[in-house]
PDB file of C-alpha atoms in Angstrom:
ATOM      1  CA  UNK A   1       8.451  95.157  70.608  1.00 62.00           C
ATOM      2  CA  UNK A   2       5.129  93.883  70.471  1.00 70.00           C
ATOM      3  CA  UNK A   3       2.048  96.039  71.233  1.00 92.00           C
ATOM      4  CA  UNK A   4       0.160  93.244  72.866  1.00 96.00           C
ATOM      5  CA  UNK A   5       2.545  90.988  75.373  1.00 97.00           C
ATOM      6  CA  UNK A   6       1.337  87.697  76.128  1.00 97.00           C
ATOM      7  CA  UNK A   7       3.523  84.643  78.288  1.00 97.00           C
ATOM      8  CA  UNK A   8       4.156  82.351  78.319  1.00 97.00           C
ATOM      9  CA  UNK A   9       4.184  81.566  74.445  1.00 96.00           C
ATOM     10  CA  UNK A  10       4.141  77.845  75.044  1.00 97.00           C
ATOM     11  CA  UNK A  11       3.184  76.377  77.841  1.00 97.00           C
ATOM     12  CA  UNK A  12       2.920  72.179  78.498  1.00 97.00           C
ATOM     13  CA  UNK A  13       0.797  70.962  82.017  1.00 96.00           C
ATOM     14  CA  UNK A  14      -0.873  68.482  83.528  1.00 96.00           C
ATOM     15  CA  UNK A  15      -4.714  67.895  84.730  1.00 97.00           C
ATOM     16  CA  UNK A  16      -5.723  69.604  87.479  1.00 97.00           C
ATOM     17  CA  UNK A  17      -2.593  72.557  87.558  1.00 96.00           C
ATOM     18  CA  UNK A  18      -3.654  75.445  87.748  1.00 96.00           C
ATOM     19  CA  UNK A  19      -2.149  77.658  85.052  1.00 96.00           C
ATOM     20  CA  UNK A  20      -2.101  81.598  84.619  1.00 97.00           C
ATOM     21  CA  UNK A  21      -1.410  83.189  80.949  1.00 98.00           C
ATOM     22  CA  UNK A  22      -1.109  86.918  81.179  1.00 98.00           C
ATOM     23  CA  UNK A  23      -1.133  89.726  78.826  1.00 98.00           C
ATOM     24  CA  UNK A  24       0.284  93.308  78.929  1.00 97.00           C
ATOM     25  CA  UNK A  25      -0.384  96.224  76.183  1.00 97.00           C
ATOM     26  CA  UNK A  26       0.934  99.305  75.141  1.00 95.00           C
ATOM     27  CA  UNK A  27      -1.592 100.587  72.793  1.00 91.00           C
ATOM     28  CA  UNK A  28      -3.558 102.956  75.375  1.00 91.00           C
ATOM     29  CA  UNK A  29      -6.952 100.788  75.020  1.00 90.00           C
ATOM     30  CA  UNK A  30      -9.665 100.236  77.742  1.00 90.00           C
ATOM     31  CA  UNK A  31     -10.605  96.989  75.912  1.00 91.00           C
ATOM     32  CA  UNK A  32      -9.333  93.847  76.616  1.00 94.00           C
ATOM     33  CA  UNK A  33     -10.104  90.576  75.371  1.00 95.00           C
ATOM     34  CA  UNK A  34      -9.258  86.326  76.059  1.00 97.00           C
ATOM     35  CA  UNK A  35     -10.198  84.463  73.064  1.00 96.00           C
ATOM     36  CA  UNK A  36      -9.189  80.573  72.505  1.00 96.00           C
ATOM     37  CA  UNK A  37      -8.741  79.037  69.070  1.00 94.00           C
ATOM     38  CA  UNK A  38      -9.324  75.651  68.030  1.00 91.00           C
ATOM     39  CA  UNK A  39      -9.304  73.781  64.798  1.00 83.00           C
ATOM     40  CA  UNK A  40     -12.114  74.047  62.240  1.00 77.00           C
ATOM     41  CA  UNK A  41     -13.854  76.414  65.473  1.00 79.00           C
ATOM     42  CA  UNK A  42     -12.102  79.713  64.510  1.00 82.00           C
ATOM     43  CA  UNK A  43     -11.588  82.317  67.586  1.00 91.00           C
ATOM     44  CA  UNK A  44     -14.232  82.117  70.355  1.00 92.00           C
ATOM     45  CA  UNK A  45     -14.422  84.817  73.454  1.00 92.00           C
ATOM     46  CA  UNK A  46     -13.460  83.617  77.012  1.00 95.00           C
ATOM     47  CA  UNK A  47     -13.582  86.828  78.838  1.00 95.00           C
ATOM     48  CA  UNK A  48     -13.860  90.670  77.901  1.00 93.00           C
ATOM     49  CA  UNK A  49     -13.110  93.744  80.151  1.00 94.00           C
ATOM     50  CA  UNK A  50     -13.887  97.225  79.167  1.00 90.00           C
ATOM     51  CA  UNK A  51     -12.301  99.326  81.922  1.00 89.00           C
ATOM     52  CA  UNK A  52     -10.732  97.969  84.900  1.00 91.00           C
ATOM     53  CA  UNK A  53     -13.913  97.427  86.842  1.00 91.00           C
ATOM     54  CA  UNK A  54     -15.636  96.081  84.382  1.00 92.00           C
ATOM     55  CA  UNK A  55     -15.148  92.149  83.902  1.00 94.00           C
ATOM     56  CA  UNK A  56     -17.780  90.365  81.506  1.00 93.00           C
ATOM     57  CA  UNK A  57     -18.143  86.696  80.896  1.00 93.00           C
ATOM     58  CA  UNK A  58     -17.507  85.696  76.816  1.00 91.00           C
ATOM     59  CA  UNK A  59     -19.016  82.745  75.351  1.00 88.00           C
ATOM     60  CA  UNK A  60     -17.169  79.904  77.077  1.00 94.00           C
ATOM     61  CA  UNK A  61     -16.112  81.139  80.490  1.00 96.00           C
ATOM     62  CA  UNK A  62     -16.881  78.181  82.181  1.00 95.00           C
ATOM     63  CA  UNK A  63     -13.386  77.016  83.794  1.00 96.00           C
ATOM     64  CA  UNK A  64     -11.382  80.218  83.458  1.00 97.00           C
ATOM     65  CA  UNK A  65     -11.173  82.914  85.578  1.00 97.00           C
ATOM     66  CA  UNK A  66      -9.716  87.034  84.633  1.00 97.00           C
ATOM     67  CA  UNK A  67      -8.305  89.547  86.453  1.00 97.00           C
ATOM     68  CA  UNK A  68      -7.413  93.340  85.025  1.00 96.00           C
ATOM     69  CA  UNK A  69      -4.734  94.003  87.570  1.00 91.00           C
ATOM     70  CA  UNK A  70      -4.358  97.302  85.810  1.00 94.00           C
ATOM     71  CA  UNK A  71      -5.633  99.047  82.209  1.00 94.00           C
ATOM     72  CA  UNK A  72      -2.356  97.442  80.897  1.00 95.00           C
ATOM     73  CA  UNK A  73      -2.938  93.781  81.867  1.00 97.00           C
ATOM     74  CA  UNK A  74      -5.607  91.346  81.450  1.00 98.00           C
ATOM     75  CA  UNK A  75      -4.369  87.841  82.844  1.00 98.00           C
ATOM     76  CA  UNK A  76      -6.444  84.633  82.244  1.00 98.00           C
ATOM     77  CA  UNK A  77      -6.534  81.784  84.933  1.00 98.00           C
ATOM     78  CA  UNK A  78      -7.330  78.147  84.501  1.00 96.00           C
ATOM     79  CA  UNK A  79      -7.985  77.083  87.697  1.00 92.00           C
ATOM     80  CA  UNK A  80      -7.754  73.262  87.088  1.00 96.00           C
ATOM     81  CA  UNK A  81      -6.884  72.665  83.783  1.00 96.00           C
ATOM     82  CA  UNK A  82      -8.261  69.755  82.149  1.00 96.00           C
ATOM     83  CA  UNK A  83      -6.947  68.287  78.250  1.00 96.00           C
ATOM     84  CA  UNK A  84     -10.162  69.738  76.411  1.00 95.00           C
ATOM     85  CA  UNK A  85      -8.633  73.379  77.694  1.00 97.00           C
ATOM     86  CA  UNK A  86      -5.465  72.509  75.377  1.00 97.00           C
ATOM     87  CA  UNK A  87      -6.028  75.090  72.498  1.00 96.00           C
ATOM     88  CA  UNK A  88      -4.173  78.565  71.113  1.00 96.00           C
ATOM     89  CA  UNK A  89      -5.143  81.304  73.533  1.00 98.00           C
ATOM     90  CA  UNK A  90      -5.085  85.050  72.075  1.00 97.00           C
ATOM     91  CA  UNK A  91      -5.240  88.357  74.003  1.00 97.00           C
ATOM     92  CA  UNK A  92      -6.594  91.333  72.359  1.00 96.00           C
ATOM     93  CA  UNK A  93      -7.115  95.000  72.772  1.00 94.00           C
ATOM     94  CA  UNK A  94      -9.454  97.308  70.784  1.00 89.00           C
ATOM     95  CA  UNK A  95     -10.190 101.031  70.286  1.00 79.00           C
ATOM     96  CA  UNK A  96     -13.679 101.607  69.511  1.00 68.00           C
ATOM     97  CA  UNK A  97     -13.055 105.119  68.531  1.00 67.00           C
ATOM     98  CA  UNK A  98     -11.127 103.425  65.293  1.00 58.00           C
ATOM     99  CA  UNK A  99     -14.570 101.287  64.682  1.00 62.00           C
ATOM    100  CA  UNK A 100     -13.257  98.606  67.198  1.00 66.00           C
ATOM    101  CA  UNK A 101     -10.261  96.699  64.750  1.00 82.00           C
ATOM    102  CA  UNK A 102      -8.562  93.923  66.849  1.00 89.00           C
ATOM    103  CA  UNK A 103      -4.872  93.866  67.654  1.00 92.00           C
ATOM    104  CA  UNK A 104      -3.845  90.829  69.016  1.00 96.00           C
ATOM    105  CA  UNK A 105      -1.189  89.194  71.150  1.00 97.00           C
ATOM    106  CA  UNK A 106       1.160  86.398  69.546  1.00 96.00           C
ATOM    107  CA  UNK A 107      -0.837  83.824  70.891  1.00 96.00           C
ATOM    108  CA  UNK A 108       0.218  81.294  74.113  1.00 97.00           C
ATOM    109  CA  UNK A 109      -0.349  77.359  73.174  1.00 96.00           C
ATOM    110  CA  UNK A 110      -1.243  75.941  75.985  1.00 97.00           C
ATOM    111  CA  UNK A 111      -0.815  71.600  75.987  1.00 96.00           C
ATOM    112  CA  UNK A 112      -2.707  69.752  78.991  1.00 97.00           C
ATOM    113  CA  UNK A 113      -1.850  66.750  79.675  1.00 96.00           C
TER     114      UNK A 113
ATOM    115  CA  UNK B   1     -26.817  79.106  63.359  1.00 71.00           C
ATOM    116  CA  UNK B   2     -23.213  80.043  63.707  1.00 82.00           C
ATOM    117  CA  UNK B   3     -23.049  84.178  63.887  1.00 87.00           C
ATOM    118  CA  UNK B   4     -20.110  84.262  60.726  1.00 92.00           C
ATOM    119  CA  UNK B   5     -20.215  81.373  57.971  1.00 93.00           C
ATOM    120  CA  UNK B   6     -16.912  81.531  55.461  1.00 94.00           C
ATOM    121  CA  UNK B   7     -16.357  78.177  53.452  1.00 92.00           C
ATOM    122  CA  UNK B   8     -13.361  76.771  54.831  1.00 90.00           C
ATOM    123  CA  UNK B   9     -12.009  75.644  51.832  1.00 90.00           C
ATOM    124  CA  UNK B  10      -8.945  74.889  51.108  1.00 95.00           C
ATOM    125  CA  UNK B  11      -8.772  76.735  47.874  1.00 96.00           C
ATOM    126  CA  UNK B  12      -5.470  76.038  45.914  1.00 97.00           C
ATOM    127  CA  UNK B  13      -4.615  78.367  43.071  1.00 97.00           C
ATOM    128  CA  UNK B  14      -1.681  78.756  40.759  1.00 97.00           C
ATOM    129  CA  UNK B  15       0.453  82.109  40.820  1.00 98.00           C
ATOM    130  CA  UNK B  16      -1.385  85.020  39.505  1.00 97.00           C
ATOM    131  CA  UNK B  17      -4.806  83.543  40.193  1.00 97.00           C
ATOM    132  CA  UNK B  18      -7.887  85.608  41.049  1.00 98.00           C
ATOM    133  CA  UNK B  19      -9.716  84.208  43.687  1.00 97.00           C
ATOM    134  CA  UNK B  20     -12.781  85.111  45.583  1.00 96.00           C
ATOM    135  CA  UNK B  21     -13.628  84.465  49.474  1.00 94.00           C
ATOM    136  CA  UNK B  22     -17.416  84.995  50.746  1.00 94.00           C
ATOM    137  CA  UNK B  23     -18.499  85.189  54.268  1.00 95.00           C
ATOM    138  CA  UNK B  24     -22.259  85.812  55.776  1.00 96.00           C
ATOM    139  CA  UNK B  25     -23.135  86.977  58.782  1.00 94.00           C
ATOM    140  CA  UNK B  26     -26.445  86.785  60.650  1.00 92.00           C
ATOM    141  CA  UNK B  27     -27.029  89.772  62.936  1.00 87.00           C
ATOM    142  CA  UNK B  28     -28.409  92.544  60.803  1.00 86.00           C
ATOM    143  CA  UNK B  29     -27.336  95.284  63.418  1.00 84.00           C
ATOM    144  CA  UNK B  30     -23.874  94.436  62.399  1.00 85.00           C
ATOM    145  CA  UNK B  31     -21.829  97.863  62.396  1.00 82.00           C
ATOM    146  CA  UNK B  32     -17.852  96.935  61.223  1.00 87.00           C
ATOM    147  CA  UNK B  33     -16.398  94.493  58.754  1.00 91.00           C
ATOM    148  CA  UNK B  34     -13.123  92.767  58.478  1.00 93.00           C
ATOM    149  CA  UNK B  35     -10.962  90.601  56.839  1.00 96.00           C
ATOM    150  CA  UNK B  36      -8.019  89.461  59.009  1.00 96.00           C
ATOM    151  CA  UNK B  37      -5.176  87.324  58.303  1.00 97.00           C
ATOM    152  CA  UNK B  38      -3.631  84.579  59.727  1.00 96.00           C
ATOM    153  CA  UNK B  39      -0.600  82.756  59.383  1.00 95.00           C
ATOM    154  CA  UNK B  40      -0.211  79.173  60.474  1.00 90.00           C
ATOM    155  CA  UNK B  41      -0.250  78.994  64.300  1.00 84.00           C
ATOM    156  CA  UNK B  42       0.115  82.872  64.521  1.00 92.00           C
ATOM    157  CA  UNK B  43      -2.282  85.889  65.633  1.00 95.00           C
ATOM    158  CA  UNK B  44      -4.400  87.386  62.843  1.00 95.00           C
ATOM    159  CA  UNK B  45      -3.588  90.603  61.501  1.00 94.00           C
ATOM    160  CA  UNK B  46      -5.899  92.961  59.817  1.00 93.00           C
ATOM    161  CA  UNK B  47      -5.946  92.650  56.258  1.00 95.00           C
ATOM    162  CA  UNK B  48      -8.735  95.239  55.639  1.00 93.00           C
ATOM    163  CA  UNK B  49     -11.542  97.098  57.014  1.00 91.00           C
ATOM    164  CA  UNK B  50     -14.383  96.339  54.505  1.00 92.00           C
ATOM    165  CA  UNK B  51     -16.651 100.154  53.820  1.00 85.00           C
ATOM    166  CA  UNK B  52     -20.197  99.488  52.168  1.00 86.00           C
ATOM    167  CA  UNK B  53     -19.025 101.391  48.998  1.00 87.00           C
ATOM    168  CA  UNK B  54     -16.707  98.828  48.789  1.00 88.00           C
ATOM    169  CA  UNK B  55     -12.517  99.156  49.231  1.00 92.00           C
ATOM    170  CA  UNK B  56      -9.319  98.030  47.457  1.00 94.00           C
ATOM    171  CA  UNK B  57      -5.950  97.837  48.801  1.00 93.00           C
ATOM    172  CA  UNK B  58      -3.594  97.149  46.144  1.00 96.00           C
ATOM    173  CA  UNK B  59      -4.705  93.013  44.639  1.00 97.00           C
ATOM    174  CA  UNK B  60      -7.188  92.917  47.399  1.00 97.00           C
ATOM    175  CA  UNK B  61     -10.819  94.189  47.385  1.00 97.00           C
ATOM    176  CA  UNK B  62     -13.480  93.750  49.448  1.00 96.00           C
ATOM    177  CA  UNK B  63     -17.186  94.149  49.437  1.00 96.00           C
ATOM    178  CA  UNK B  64     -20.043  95.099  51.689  1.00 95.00           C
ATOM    179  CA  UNK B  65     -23.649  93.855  50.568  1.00 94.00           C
ATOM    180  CA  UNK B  66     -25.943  94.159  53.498  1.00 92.00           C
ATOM    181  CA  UNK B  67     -28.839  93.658  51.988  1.00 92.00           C
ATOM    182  CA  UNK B  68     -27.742  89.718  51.695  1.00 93.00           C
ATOM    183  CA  UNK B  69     -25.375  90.058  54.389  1.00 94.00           C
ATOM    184  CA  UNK B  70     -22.405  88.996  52.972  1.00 93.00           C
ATOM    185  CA  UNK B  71     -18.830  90.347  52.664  1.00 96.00           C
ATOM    186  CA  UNK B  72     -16.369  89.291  49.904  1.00 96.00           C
ATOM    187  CA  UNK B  73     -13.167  89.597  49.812  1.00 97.00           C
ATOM    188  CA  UNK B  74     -11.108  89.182  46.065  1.00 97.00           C
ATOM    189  CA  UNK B  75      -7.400  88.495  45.447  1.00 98.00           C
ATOM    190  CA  UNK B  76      -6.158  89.560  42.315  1.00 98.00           C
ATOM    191  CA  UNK B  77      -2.460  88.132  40.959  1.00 98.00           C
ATOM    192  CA  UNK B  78      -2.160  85.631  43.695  1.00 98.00           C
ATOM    193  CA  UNK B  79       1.025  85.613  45.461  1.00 98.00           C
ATOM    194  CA  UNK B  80       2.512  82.578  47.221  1.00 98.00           C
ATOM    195  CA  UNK B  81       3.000  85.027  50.149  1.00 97.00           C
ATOM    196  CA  UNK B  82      -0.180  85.354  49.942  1.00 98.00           C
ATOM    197  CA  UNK B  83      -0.808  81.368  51.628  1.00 98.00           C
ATOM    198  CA  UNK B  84      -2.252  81.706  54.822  1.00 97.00           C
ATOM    199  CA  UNK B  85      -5.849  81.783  56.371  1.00 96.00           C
ATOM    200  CA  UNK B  86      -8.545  84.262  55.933  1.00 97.00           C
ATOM    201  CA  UNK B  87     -10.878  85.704  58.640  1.00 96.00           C
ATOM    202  CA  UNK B  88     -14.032  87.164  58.275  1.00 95.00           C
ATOM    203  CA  UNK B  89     -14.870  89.289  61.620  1.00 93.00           C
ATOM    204  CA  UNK B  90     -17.977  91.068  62.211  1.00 91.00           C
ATOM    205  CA  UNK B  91     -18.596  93.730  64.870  1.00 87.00           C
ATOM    206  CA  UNK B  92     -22.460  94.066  66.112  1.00 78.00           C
ATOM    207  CA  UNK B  93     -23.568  94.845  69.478  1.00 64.00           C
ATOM    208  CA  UNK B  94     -24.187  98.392  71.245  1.00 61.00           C
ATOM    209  CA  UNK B  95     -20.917 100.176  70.839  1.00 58.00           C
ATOM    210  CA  UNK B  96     -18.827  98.024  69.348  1.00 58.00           C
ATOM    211  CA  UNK B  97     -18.695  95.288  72.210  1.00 68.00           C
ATOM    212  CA  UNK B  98     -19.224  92.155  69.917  1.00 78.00           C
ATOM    213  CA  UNK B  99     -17.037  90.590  67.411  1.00 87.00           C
ATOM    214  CA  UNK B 100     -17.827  87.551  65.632  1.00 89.00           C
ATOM    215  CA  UNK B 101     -15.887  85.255  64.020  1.00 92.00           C
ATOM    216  CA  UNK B 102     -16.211  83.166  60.979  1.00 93.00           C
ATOM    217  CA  UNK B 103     -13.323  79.972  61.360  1.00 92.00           C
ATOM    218  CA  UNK B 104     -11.567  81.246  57.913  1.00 94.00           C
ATOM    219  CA  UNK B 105     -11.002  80.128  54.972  1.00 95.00           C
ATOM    220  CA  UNK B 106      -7.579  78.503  53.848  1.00 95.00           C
ATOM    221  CA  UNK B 107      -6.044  79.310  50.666  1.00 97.00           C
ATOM    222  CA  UNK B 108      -2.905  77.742  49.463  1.00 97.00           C
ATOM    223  CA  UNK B 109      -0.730  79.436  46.100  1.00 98.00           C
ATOM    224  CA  UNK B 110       0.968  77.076  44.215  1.00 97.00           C
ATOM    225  CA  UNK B 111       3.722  77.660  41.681  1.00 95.00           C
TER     226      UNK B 111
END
């Protein structure tokens, strides 16, 4: 089994749904981490958390939403999705006691019509 | 400026090929290197840490020259397993809070 859980895998909407993609580790780590991926843009950060209370905004926040229900699981909300959110969405979790290497989810591919 | 610059490429070599990958980064505070992998339309996977003395795993070495700020990353014997796309990451920031990415270069082995 994976170390870093994400669902759905695929996931096909329409404008204005709103759409939750959650992600679950086992590795132990504090850090969690929502990046997106689009072509030619490599991986840019949505949303980090460091500890449970601790919820910081990444690079292009604006139209997602986290919660870290738990040190295990970092879910990622699009509250009304529109077609420019359509992209490969990553979860990841790092030590930084190992100098911070990223182990990432599968990946969910999210489609919005 | 973009944080991580890699040329995207593609590069297309024959089998047993050497070929190089260079990526440079822009925030001089930069602490931790990386070259991660990743497979068409999967997550990236560490390749290798990069160490400023410089490490090889097996065909693959990588370089650390922070005085230009660049990290290289060289594939000796080219496999066709070895198709896929290559990430440079950088980790700067107070405790290890910020990674960068560059958007990887693509390399395709031919037979």
């Amino acid at each position: 089994d994976a170390d870093v859980t994400q669902t759905p895998r695929n996931r096909i909407t329409k404008t204005g749904k709103r759409i939750m993609l959650e992600c679950s580790q086992t590795k132990g780590h504090d850090r969690m981490y929502w990046y997106r991926q689009d072509p030619g843009l490599g991986l840019r950060l949505i949303y980090y958390s460091f500890d449970v209370k601790d919820i910081n905004k990444g690079e292009i926040s604006d139209g997602y939403s986290v919660s870290r229900q738990a040190q295990a699981k970092f879910s990622l909300s699009l509250e009304s999705a529109i077609p420019n959110q359509t992209a490969l969405y990553f979860c990841a979790t790092s030590d930084p006691g190992r100098t911070g290497e990223l182990f990432f989810g599968e990946g969910s591919r999210l489609t919005v019509l | 400026r973009k944080e991580v610059e890699q040329d995207p490429g593609p590069f297309n070599v024959p089998e047993g090929a050497t070929v190089a990958f260079n990526c440079t980064y822009s925030n001089s505070a930069s602490q931790s290197f990386f070259w991660y992998r990743q497979d068409c339309r999967k997550e990236p996977k560490l390749l290798m840490s990069v160490y400023s003395s410089g490490n090889e795993d097996g065909r693959f070495t990588a370089q650390l020259n922070r005085a230009s700020q660049y990290i290289s990353l060289l594939i000796r014997d080219s496999k066709l397993s070895d198709s896929a796309t290559y990430l440079c990451v950088v980790n700067a920031g107070y405790n290890f809070n910020k990674f960068y990415f560059g958007s990887g270069t693509k390399l395709n082995v031919k037979p």
